[in-house]
Amino acid sequence: MTKEKGIHELYAGNSRLADEVVWGRKTDSLSRRGFLGGSGLAVMSAVLGASIPFAKYMPGGLIPAALAQSDEFFSIPGKSGLVVLNDRPINAETPAHLLDDPITPATRLFVRNNGVPPVTWDIDPLAWEISIEGEACMRPKTMSLGEIQKRFKHYTLQLQIECGGNGRSEFYPPAKGNQWSTGAIGCPEWTGVRMRDVLEACGIGDNAVYVAYTAADTHLSGDPTKEPISRGVPLHKALEKESMIVWAMNGKPLPELHGYPVRMLCAGWPGSVSGKWLTRIIIRDRVHDGAKMTGQSYRVPCKPVMPGAAVADEDMCIIESMPVKSLITYPKSGIETRVNKPLQLRGHAWAGDSAVKKMYTSINFGATWRSAKLKKPANRLAWQHWTATVEFPQAGYYEVWARAVDDRDRSQPMVVPAWNPRGYLNNACHRVAIMVTA
Ligand SMILES: Nc1nc2c(c(=O)[nH]1)N[C@H]1C(S)=C(S)[C@@H](COP(=O)(O)O)O[C@H]1N2
Ligand SMILES: [Mo]
């Protein structure tokens, strides 16, 4: 169903771009009106795998039901099974059961773009330049990616990345923005250098407060003086050994949509601090004030507010660590099983800057909980894998709930936590539906 809605939204938004995403090619003849003219009809027949006897009656812009209702059809190149929330900019999330891999493959990592990505497929990645500068940079420099790779030690780490708005769709009153359900999270393995090493080579001044990025993507308006996004982290976060400048994901060059040829990665914080298509690192002498750093972006009320309240900018605080959270990645919600038959569950849990200490599951809407088996992370700031076995005492409809607790004893809430104007930080327990037959 989400797909069907997705495809209609896609076409309502920008039909030319939609055709490109849907049919995998740019073509003017395949425009929304007169969809079935000449080559359009040929392409559609090829995709459907059959000719269309009554093609002449088919309205222009109609999306064939066979495609609108198919899971496989609606795809972004290089992605598989993701739900597209927006096509301009491209935003797509991953259904929970497709996040089952211990290390998230590129095909299953959510995409969150704020602007128009640069065209980078034809560049020389080693010649890509990053300048390191700012009020608190003592020896500003421009370094090519090739130079960075030669000069600094390489590290490979599994690091989770989650959008600050993941879970937004559950807030009421609704918050504007991409209506993420649970799928704006992933944990690939990244290769690069420590940001700390690069910053130290350029001299970190005593006045350094924040480390920020700017990037090569452009503003949706087309206005070259505007940046789509430029965020950062306090110096202490930038200097952590897991804060990296990376060029590879799962042993391969970064996919274009994820920042090729090089991005920043500060795991455990809202994904928006991890700048893709990195062009500049700025060592600031103040809290960074770039695009989506100020106002209400990636901020929550400093003190709790009533749902629906308007909050003044000065009462909004920057989000730092993300909260404790977990997913059930097996089984898929809605499966059927039998009474008293053990059912294996599995998933992942993560907790921003912290580690997950305990994992629980419940089959009775949270009345009682049982400990799950929880593994240690591959390294700090990687998600952790958990498994559990449940049995259902009689036939009927059940929900399995999963709840993680971090190493400071903070638990996921069973219901949606504090409402906030932009709908960030929803870490409510994940639930899957199970039908049990006799
Ligand atoms: N240059 C640039 N970097 C960016 C963004 C962007 O739009 N432009 N989006 C940010 C946001 S909001 C998130 S959640 C992550 C998403 O990373 P991904 O698309 O690789 O999953 O990238 C961040 N880095
Ligand atoms: Mo994000």
Coordinates of C-alpha atoms and ligand atoms in Angstrom, one line a residue:
M1 CA 0.0 0.0 0.0
T2 CA 2.8 2.4 0.9
K3 CA 4.2 1.7 -2.5
E4 CA 1.0 2.6 -4.3
K5 CA 0.8 5.8 -2.4
G6 CA 4.4 6.4 -3.1
I7 CA 4.1 6.0 -6.8
H8 CA 1.2 8.4 -7.1
E9 CA 3.0 11.0 -5.0
L10 CA 6.0 10.5 -7.1
Y11 CA 4.1 11.3 -10.3
A12 CA 2.2 14.2 -8.7
G13 CA 5.5 15.8 -7.7
N14 CA 7.6 15.8 -10.8
S15 CA 6.5 13.6 -13.6
R16 CA 9.8 13.9 -15.6
L17 CA 11.9 12.9 -12.7
A18 CA 9.4 10.2 -11.8
D19 CA 9.7 8.7 -15.3
E20 CA 13.4 8.7 -14.9
V21 CA 13.2 6.9 -11.5
V22 CA 10.4 4.5 -12.7
W23 CA 11.5 3.7 -16.2
G24 CA 15.2 4.1 -15.6
R25 CA 15.8 6.6 -18.4
K26 CA 15.4 10.2 -19.2
T27 CA 13.0 10.7 -22.0
D28 CA 10.8 13.5 -23.1
S29 CA 8.4 11.3 -25.0
L30 CA 7.7 9.6 -21.7
S31 CA 6.2 12.7 -20.2
R32 CA 3.1 12.5 -18.0
R33 CA 0.8 13.5 -20.8
G34 CA 0.8 11.3 -23.8
F35 CA 2.6 8.6 -21.8
L36 CA 1.7 6.0 -24.4
G37 CA 3.1 7.7 -27.5
G38 CA 5.5 5.5 -29.5
S39 CA 8.6 4.6 -27.5
G40 CA 6.6 5.1 -24.2
L41 CA 4.3 2.3 -25.1
A42 CA 7.2 0.1 -26.2
V43 CA 9.0 0.7 -22.9
M44 CA 5.8 0.0 -20.9
S45 CA 5.1 -3.2 -22.8
A46 CA 8.7 -4.4 -22.3
V47 CA 8.4 -3.7 -18.5
L48 CA 5.0 -5.5 -18.3
G49 CA 6.3 -8.3 -20.4
A50 CA 3.2 -8.3 -22.7
S51 CA 1.6 -6.1 -25.3
I52 CA -1.3 -4.0 -24.3
P53 CA -4.3 -4.8 -26.7
F54 CA -6.4 -1.8 -25.7
A55 CA -3.4 0.6 -25.4
K56 CA -5.3 3.2 -27.4
Y57 CA -7.8 3.6 -24.6
M58 CA -5.2 3.9 -21.9
P59 CA -5.2 7.4 -20.4
G60 CA -1.9 9.3 -20.5
G61 CA -0.1 9.2 -17.1
L62 CA -1.9 6.1 -15.9
I63 CA 0.3 3.9 -13.9
P64 CA -0.4 0.2 -14.8
A65 CA -1.9 -1.5 -11.8
A66 CA 0.5 -4.5 -12.3
L67 CA 3.3 -2.1 -11.6
A68 CA 1.7 0.2 -9.0
Q69 CA 1.0 -2.8 -6.8
S70 CA 4.2 -4.6 -7.3
D71 CA 6.9 -4.6 -4.6
E72 CA 9.8 -4.9 -7.1
F73 CA 8.7 -2.3 -9.5
F74 CA 9.2 0.9 -7.7
S75 CA 12.9 1.3 -7.4
I76 CA 15.8 3.7 -7.3
P77 CA 18.9 2.5 -9.2
G78 CA 21.1 0.5 -6.9
K79 CA 18.4 0.0 -4.3
S80 CA 16.1 -2.9 -3.6
G81 CA 12.8 -2.9 -1.8
L82 CA 13.0 0.6 -0.4
V83 CA 10.0 2.8 0.1
V84 CA 10.3 6.1 -1.6
L85 CA 9.0 8.9 0.5
N86 CA 9.9 11.8 -1.8
D87 CA 11.5 12.1 -5.2
R88 CA 12.8 15.6 -5.0
P89 CA 14.9 15.4 -3.0
I90 CA 15.2 11.6 -3.1
N91 CA 14.3 10.1 0.3
A92 CA 13.7 6.4 0.7
E93 CA 13.5 4.1 3.7
T94 CA 14.0 0.4 4.3
P95 CA 11.2 -1.9 5.6
A96 CA 12.3 -3.5 8.9
H97 CA 12.5 -7.1 7.5
L98 CA 14.9 -5.9 4.8
L99 CA 17.4 -4.7 7.5
D100 CA 18.0 -8.2 8.6
D101 CA 21.7 -8.3 7.5
P102 CA 24.2 -7.9 10.3
I103 CA 26.0 -5.3 8.1
T104 CA 23.7 -3.2 6.0
P105 CA 24.3 -3.7 2.2
A106 CA 24.3 -0.6 0.0
T107 CA 21.1 -1.8 -1.7
R108 CA 19.3 -1.6 1.7
L109 CA 20.6 1.7 3.2
F110 CA 18.1 4.5 3.4
V111 CA 18.7 7.7 1.4
R112 CA 18.2 11.1 2.9
N113 CA 18.9 14.0 0.6
N114 CA 18.2 17.7 1.4
G115 CA 19.2 19.1 -2.0
V116 CA 20.2 18.0 -5.5
P117 CA 23.1 15.6 -5.4
P118 CA 26.2 16.6 -7.5
V119 CA 27.0 14.6 -10.6
T120 CA 30.0 12.7 -9.5
W121 CA 30.0 9.4 -11.4
D122 CA 32.5 10.7 -14.0
I123 CA 35.0 12.4 -11.7
D124 CA 38.5 11.3 -10.7
P125 CA 37.9 10.5 -7.1
L126 CA 41.5 10.9 -6.0
A127 CA 41.6 14.5 -7.4
W128 CA 38.5 15.5 -5.4
E129 CA 39.5 18.3 -3.1
I130 CA 38.6 19.1 0.5
S131 CA 39.6 22.3 2.1
I132 CA 40.2 22.5 5.9
E133 CA 39.8 26.0 7.2
G134 CA 37.9 28.1 9.7
E135 CA 38.4 30.7 12.4
A136 CA 40.0 28.1 14.6
C137 CA 42.1 26.4 12.0
M138 CA 45.8 27.3 12.4
R139 CA 47.2 26.0 9.1
P140 CA 44.3 26.0 6.5
K141 CA 45.0 23.5 3.7
T142 CA 43.3 22.0 0.7
M143 CA 44.0 18.3 0.3
S144 CA 42.9 15.9 -2.4
L145 CA 41.3 12.7 -1.5
G146 CA 44.3 10.9 -2.9
E147 CA 46.6 12.9 -0.5
I148 CA 44.3 12.1 2.5
Q149 CA 44.5 8.5 1.6
K150 CA 48.3 8.5 1.4
R151 CA 49.0 10.6 4.4
F152 CA 46.8 9.2 7.2
K153 CA 46.2 5.8 8.6
H154 CA 43.1 3.9 7.4
Y155 CA 40.5 2.4 9.6
T156 CA 37.5 0.2 8.9
L157 CA 34.5 0.3 11.3
Q158 CA 30.9 -0.7 11.4
L159 CA 29.0 2.5 12.2
Q160 CA 25.3 3.0 12.4
I161 CA 23.6 6.0 10.8
E162 CA 20.1 7.1 11.6
C163 CA 18.1 10.1 10.5
G164 CA 17.0 12.4 13.3
G165 CA 13.5 12.2 11.9
N166 CA 13.3 8.4 11.8
G167 CA 9.9 7.5 13.3
R168 CA 8.4 10.9 12.6
S169 CA 5.2 9.4 11.0
E170 CA 3.9 8.4 14.4
F171 CA 3.8 11.8 16.0
Y172 CA 0.4 13.4 16.6
P173 CA -0.3 16.2 15.7
P174 CA 1.7 15.3 12.6
A175 CA 5.1 16.9 12.1
K176 CA 6.0 18.2 8.7
G177 CA 8.8 16.5 6.9
N178 CA 9.5 13.1 5.4
Q179 CA 7.1 10.7 7.0
W180 CA 9.7 8.1 8.0
S181 CA 8.3 5.0 9.7
T182 CA 11.2 2.9 11.1
G183 CA 13.5 2.5 8.1
A184 CA 15.9 5.5 8.2
I185 CA 18.6 3.5 9.9
G186 CA 21.4 1.3 8.8
C187 CA 24.8 0.0 9.9
P188 CA 27.3 -0.5 7.0
E189 CA 31.0 -0.9 7.3
W190 CA 33.0 2.2 6.4
T191 CA 36.6 2.7 5.5
G192 CA 38.5 6.0 5.8
V193 CA 40.7 8.1 8.1
R194 CA 40.1 9.6 11.5
M195 CA 38.8 13.1 11.3
R196 CA 41.0 13.8 14.2
D197 CA 44.2 13.0 12.3
V198 CA 43.2 15.4 9.5
L199 CA 42.2 18.2 11.8
E200 CA 45.4 17.9 13.8
A201 CA 47.5 18.1 10.6
C202 CA 45.8 21.5 10.0
G203 CA 46.2 22.8 13.6
I204 CA 43.3 22.9 16.0
G205 CA 43.3 26.4 17.6
D206 CA 42.6 26.8 21.4
N207 CA 39.5 28.7 20.3
A208 CA 38.0 25.7 18.5
V209 CA 34.4 24.9 19.4
Y210 CA 32.7 23.2 16.5
V211 CA 33.7 21.2 13.4
A212 CA 31.3 21.6 10.4
Y213 CA 31.0 20.6 6.8
T214 CA 29.9 22.0 3.5
A215 CA 29.3 19.9 0.5
A216 CA 28.9 19.8 -3.3
D217 CA 25.1 19.2 -3.5
T218 CA 23.0 22.2 -4.5
H219 CA 19.9 23.9 -3.1
L220 CA 16.5 22.7 -4.4
S221 CA 15.6 26.3 -5.5
G222 CA 18.6 26.3 -7.9
D223 CA 19.9 29.4 -6.1
P224 CA 23.7 29.0 -6.1
T225 CA 24.1 31.3 -3.1
K226 CA 22.0 28.9 -0.9
E227 CA 23.3 25.6 0.6
P228 CA 21.0 22.7 1.1
I229 CA 22.6 21.7 4.4
S230 CA 25.8 22.5 6.3
R231 CA 26.0 21.0 9.8
G232 CA 28.6 20.0 12.3
V233 CA 29.4 18.7 15.8
P234 CA 31.2 20.0 18.9
L235 CA 34.9 19.6 18.8
H236 CA 34.9 16.7 21.4
K237 CA 32.6 14.6 19.0
A238 CA 34.7 15.4 16.0
L239 CA 37.8 14.2 17.9
E240 CA 36.4 10.8 18.9
K241 CA 38.2 7.9 17.3
E242 CA 35.0 6.8 15.5
S243 CA 34.5 10.1 13.8
M244 CA 35.7 9.6 10.2
I245 CA 36.2 10.9 6.7
V246 CA 35.3 7.9 4.6
W247 CA 35.5 6.9 0.9
A248 CA 34.3 3.3 1.1
M249 CA 31.2 1.5 2.2
N250 CA 31.3 -2.3 2.6
G251 CA 34.6 -2.5 0.8
K252 CA 33.5 -0.6 -2.3
P253 CA 33.6 3.1 -3.3
L254 CA 30.7 5.1 -1.7
P255 CA 27.6 4.9 -3.8
E256 CA 26.8 8.2 -5.5
L257 CA 23.7 8.7 -3.4
H258 CA 25.6 8.2 -0.2
G259 CA 28.3 10.8 -0.9
Y260 CA 30.7 9.6 -3.6
P261 CA 33.6 10.1 -3.5
V262 CA 33.9 11.1 0.2
R263 CA 31.8 11.9 3.2
M264 CA 32.0 12.7 6.9
L265 CA 30.7 10.2 9.4
C266 CA 29.9 11.0 13.1
A267 CA 27.9 7.9 14.2
G268 CA 25.3 7.9 16.9
W269 CA 24.1 11.5 16.2
P270 CA 21.4 12.6 13.8
G271 CA 22.5 11.4 10.3
S272 CA 22.5 15.1 9.2
V273 CA 25.9 15.7 10.9
S274 CA 27.5 13.2 8.5
G275 CA 28.0 15.3 5.4
K276 CA 28.0 13.6 2.0
W277 CA 30.0 14.9 -1.1
L278 CA 32.3 16.6 1.4
T279 CA 34.1 19.7 0.0
R280 CA 35.1 21.7 3.2
I281 CA 35.7 21.1 6.9
I282 CA 35.5 24.2 9.0
I283 CA 37.0 24.4 12.5
R284 CA 34.7 27.0 14.0
D285 CA 35.3 29.3 17.0
R286 CA 31.5 29.2 17.8
V287 CA 28.6 26.8 17.4
H288 CA 28.2 26.4 13.6
D289 CA 25.5 28.4 12.0
G290 CA 25.1 26.8 8.6
A291 CA 22.0 25.7 6.8
K292 CA 19.7 23.4 9.0
M293 CA 21.9 24.1 12.0
T294 CA 19.8 27.0 13.3
G295 CA 16.0 27.7 13.8
Q296 CA 14.0 24.6 14.4
S297 CA 16.1 22.2 12.2
Y298 CA 17.4 19.1 14.1
R299 CA 16.4 20.7 17.4
V300 CA 13.9 19.8 20.0
P301 CA 12.3 21.9 22.7
C302 CA 14.9 22.4 25.6
K303 CA 12.0 21.7 28.0
P304 CA 9.0 19.4 27.2
V305 CA 6.0 21.1 25.5
M306 CA 2.3 20.3 25.0
P307 CA 1.7 18.4 21.7
G308 CA 1.0 20.9 18.9
A309 CA 2.7 23.8 20.8
A310 CA 4.6 26.5 18.8
V311 CA 8.1 26.8 20.3
A312 CA 10.3 29.9 19.8
D313 CA 13.7 29.3 18.2
E314 CA 15.5 30.3 21.3
D315 CA 13.8 27.6 23.2
M316 CA 15.0 24.9 20.8
C317 CA 18.1 22.9 21.6
I318 CA 20.4 21.1 19.1
I319 CA 20.0 17.3 19.1
E320 CA 23.2 15.5 20.0
S321 CA 23.3 11.7 20.7
M322 CA 20.3 9.8 19.4
P323 CA 18.3 7.7 21.9
V324 CA 18.3 4.0 22.5
K325 CA 16.3 2.0 19.9
S326 CA 15.8 -1.4 18.4
L327 CA 14.2 -3.2 15.4
I328 CA 12.7 -6.6 14.9
T329 CA 14.1 -7.6 11.5
Y330 CA 12.8 -11.2 11.6
P331 CA 10.0 -12.2 11.2
K332 CA 8.3 -9.8 8.9
S333 CA 5.2 -8.2 10.4
G334 CA 2.1 -10.1 9.4
I335 CA 3.4 -13.6 9.2
E336 CA 1.4 -16.7 10.3
T337 CA 2.7 -19.3 12.7
R338 CA 1.2 -22.1 14.9
V339 CA 0.3 -22.5 18.5
N340 CA 3.2 -23.6 20.8
K341 CA 5.7 -23.6 17.9
P342 CA 8.9 -21.9 18.9
L343 CA 9.4 -18.8 16.7
Q344 CA 12.9 -17.4 16.4
L345 CA 13.1 -13.6 16.5
R346 CA 16.1 -11.4 15.6
G347 CA 17.0 -7.8 15.2
H348 CA 19.4 -5.0 16.0
A349 CA 19.7 -2.4 18.8
W350 CA 21.6 0.8 19.1
A351 CA 21.9 3.7 21.5
G352 CA 23.5 6.8 20.0
D353 CA 26.7 7.5 21.8
S354 CA 26.0 4.8 24.4
A355 CA 25.9 1.0 24.2
V356 CA 22.8 -1.2 24.6
K357 CA 23.0 -3.2 27.8
K358 CA 19.7 -5.2 27.8
M359 CA 17.2 -6.3 25.2
Y360 CA 13.7 -7.6 26.0
T361 CA 10.7 -8.9 24.0
S362 CA 7.0 -9.1 24.9
I363 CA 4.1 -11.0 23.3
N364 CA 1.4 -9.5 25.5
F365 CA 1.5 -5.8 24.7
G366 CA 4.2 -5.0 27.2
A367 CA 2.6 -6.6 30.3
T368 CA 5.6 -8.9 30.8
W369 CA 9.0 -8.9 29.2
R370 CA 11.6 -11.6 28.7
S371 CA 15.3 -11.0 28.2
A372 CA 16.7 -11.6 24.7
K373 CA 20.2 -12.6 23.8
L374 CA 22.2 -9.5 23.0
K375 CA 25.7 -9.4 21.4
K376 CA 28.4 -6.9 21.9
P377 CA 28.9 -4.4 19.1
A378 CA 31.6 -5.1 16.5
N379 CA 33.1 -1.8 17.6
R380 CA 31.8 1.2 19.5
L381 CA 28.9 2.9 17.7
A382 CA 28.0 -0.2 15.7
W383 CA 24.5 -1.6 16.2
Q384 CA 24.2 -4.8 18.2
H385 CA 22.4 -8.0 17.2
W386 CA 19.9 -9.8 19.4
T387 CA 17.9 -13.0 19.2
A388 CA 15.0 -14.4 21.2
T389 CA 12.5 -17.3 21.0
V390 CA 8.8 -16.9 21.7
E391 CA 5.9 -19.3 21.7
F392 CA 2.2 -18.4 21.5
P393 CA -0.2 -20.2 23.9
Q394 CA -3.4 -20.1 21.8
A395 CA -4.6 -19.1 18.3
G396 CA -5.2 -15.4 17.5
Y397 CA -3.6 -12.1 16.8
Y398 CA -0.4 -11.2 18.6
E399 CA 2.1 -8.5 18.5
V400 CA 5.8 -9.0 19.3
W401 CA 7.3 -5.9 20.9
A402 CA 11.0 -5.3 21.3
R403 CA 12.6 -3.0 23.9
A404 CA 16.2 -2.0 24.4
V405 CA 17.8 -0.4 27.5
D406 CA 21.1 1.4 27.3
D407 CA 24.1 1.3 29.6
R408 CA 22.8 4.3 31.5
D409 CA 19.5 2.4 32.2
R410 CA 17.5 4.5 29.8
S411 CA 14.8 2.3 28.1
Q412 CA 12.8 2.7 24.9
P413 CA 9.3 3.9 25.7
M414 CA 6.4 1.6 24.8
V415 CA 4.6 4.5 23.2
V416 CA 5.7 7.6 21.2
P417 CA 7.8 9.8 23.4
A418 CA 7.7 13.6 23.9
W419 CA 6.1 15.4 21.0
N420 CA 8.3 18.0 19.3
P421 CA 7.5 20.4 16.5
R422 CA 9.7 18.7 13.8
G423 CA 9.0 15.2 14.9
Y424 CA 12.5 14.0 15.9
L425 CA 13.7 11.3 18.2
N426 CA 10.8 8.8 18.2
N427 CA 12.3 5.7 19.8
A428 CA 9.1 3.9 20.7
C429 CA 9.3 0.1 20.8
H430 CA 9.1 -1.6 17.4
R431 CA 6.2 -4.0 17.0
V432 CA 5.4 -6.8 14.5
A433 CA 2.0 -8.5 14.0
I434 CA 1.8 -12.3 14.2
M435 CA -1.2 -14.4 13.3
V436 CA -1.3 -17.7 15.3
T437 CA -3.4 -20.6 14.1
A438 CA -4.2 -23.8 15.9
Ligands
LIG1 N1 25.8 17.0 1.6 C1 24.8 16.4 2.2 N2 25.1 15.6 3.3 C2 24.0 15.0 4.0 C3 22.7 15.2 3.6 C4 22.4 16.1 2.5 O1 21.3 16.3 2.1 N3 23.5 16.6 1.8 N4 21.7 14.6 4.3 C5 22.0 14.3 5.7 C6 21.0 13.6 6.4 S1 19.7 14.5 7.0 C7 21.1 12.3 6.7 S2 20.0 11.5 7.7 C8 22.3 11.5 6.1 C9 21.7 10.3 5.3 O2 22.8 9.6 4.8 P1 22.5 8.5 3.7 O3 21.6 9.1 2.6 O4 23.8 8.1 3.2 O5 21.7 7.3 4.3 O6 23.1 12.3 5.3 C10 23.3 13.6 5.8 N5 24.4 14.2 5.0
MO2 MO 18.4 13.2 8.4

